[in-house]
Amino acid sequence: MRNSSFISVSTCLEKPSFK
């Protein structure tokens, strides 16, 4: 499931605070 990778990146960009 490559979607997992896309979601991971999307989340990082969408929530830089989470980093």
N, CA, C and O atoms as CSV, one atom per row, in Angstrom:
chain,resi,resn,atom,element,x,y,z
A,1,MET,N,N,0.852,-1.208,0.000
A,1,MET,CA,C,0.000,0.000,0.000
A,1,MET,C,C,0.885,1.253,0.000
A,1,MET,O,O,1.361,1.672,1.055
A,2,ARG,N,N,1.096,1.826,-1.123
A,2,ARG,CA,C,1.936,3.052,-1.182
A,2,ARG,C,C,1.172,4.224,-0.559
A,2,ARG,O,O,1.774,5.229,-0.179
A,3,ASN,N,N,-0.122,4.096,-0.457
A,3,ASN,CA,C,-0.908,5.216,0.120
A,3,ASN,C,C,-0.319,5.605,1.484
A,3,ASN,O,O,-0.299,6.778,1.855
A,4,SER,N,N,0.146,4.618,2.199
A,4,SER,CA,C,0.702,4.895,3.533
A,4,SER,C,C,1.811,5.945,3.416
A,4,SER,O,O,1.893,6.872,4.223
A,5,SER,N,N,2.645,5.784,2.417
A,5,SER,CA,C,3.758,6.737,2.228
A,5,SER,C,C,3.200,8.128,1.923
A,5,SER,O,O,3.638,9.128,2.492
A,6,PHE,N,N,2.250,8.169,1.034
A,6,PHE,CA,C,1.657,9.472,0.664
A,6,PHE,C,C,1.015,10.133,1.886
A,6,PHE,O,O,1.168,11.337,2.096
A,7,ILE,N,N,0.312,9.362,2.671
A,7,ILE,CA,C,-0.355,9.914,3.865
A,7,ILE,C,C,0.704,10.426,4.848
A,7,ILE,O,O,0.542,11.477,5.468
A,8,SER,N,N,1.771,9.671,4.970
A,8,SER,CA,C,2.837,10.079,5.900
A,8,SER,C,C,3.394,11.447,5.489
A,8,SER,O,O,3.559,12.334,6.327
A,9,VAL,N,N,3.677,11.604,4.222
A,9,VAL,CA,C,4.213,12.891,3.731
A,9,VAL,C,C,3.158,13.980,3.875
A,9,VAL,O,O,3.455,15.093,4.308
A,10,SER,N,N,1.953,13.655,3.514
A,10,SER,CA,C,0.874,14.653,3.587
A,10,SER,C,C,0.713,15.136,5.034
A,10,SER,O,O,0.550,16.330,5.287
A,11,THR,N,N,0.762,14.214,5.952
A,11,THR,CA,C,0.601,14.585,7.370
A,11,THR,C,C,1.757,15.473,7.819
A,11,THR,O,O,1.561,16.450,8.541
A,12,CYS,N,N,2.946,15.122,7.388
A,12,CYS,CA,C,4.130,15.912,7.784
A,12,CYS,C,C,3.997,17.340,7.244
A,12,CYS,O,O,4.295,18.304,7.948
A,13,LEU,N,N,3.557,17.464,6.019
A,13,LEU,CA,C,3.424,18.810,5.422
A,13,LEU,C,C,2.220,19.540,6.021
A,13,LEU,O,O,2.250,20.750,6.250
A,14,GLU,N,N,1.187,18.782,6.261
A,14,GLU,CA,C,-0.033,19.409,6.795
A,14,GLU,C,C,0.167,19.788,8.268
A,14,GLU,O,O,-0.383,20.787,8.733
A,15,LYS,N,N,0.960,18.983,9.007
A,15,LYS,CA,C,1.185,19.298,10.430
A,15,LYS,C,C,2.678,19.337,10.728
A,15,LYS,O,O,3.200,18.412,11.351
A,16,PRO,N,N,3.360,20.361,10.309
A,16,PRO,CA,C,4.796,20.469,10.565
A,16,PRO,C,C,5.073,20.463,12.073
A,16,PRO,O,O,6.159,20.085,12.515
A,17,SER,N,N,4.097,20.878,12.834
A,17,SER,CA,C,4.252,20.914,14.295
A,17,SER,C,C,4.459,19.496,14.822
A,17,SER,O,O,5.195,19.280,15.784
A,18,PHE,N,N,3.809,18.549,14.188
A,18,PHE,CA,C,3.899,17.149,14.645
A,18,PHE,C,C,5.344,16.648,14.581
A,18,PHE,O,O,5.740,15.773,15.350
A,19,LYS,N,N,6.124,17.212,13.654
A,19,LYS,CA,C,7.512,16.752,13.484
A,19,LYS,C,C,8.177,16.783,14.857
A,19,LYS,O,O,9.353,16.440,14.981
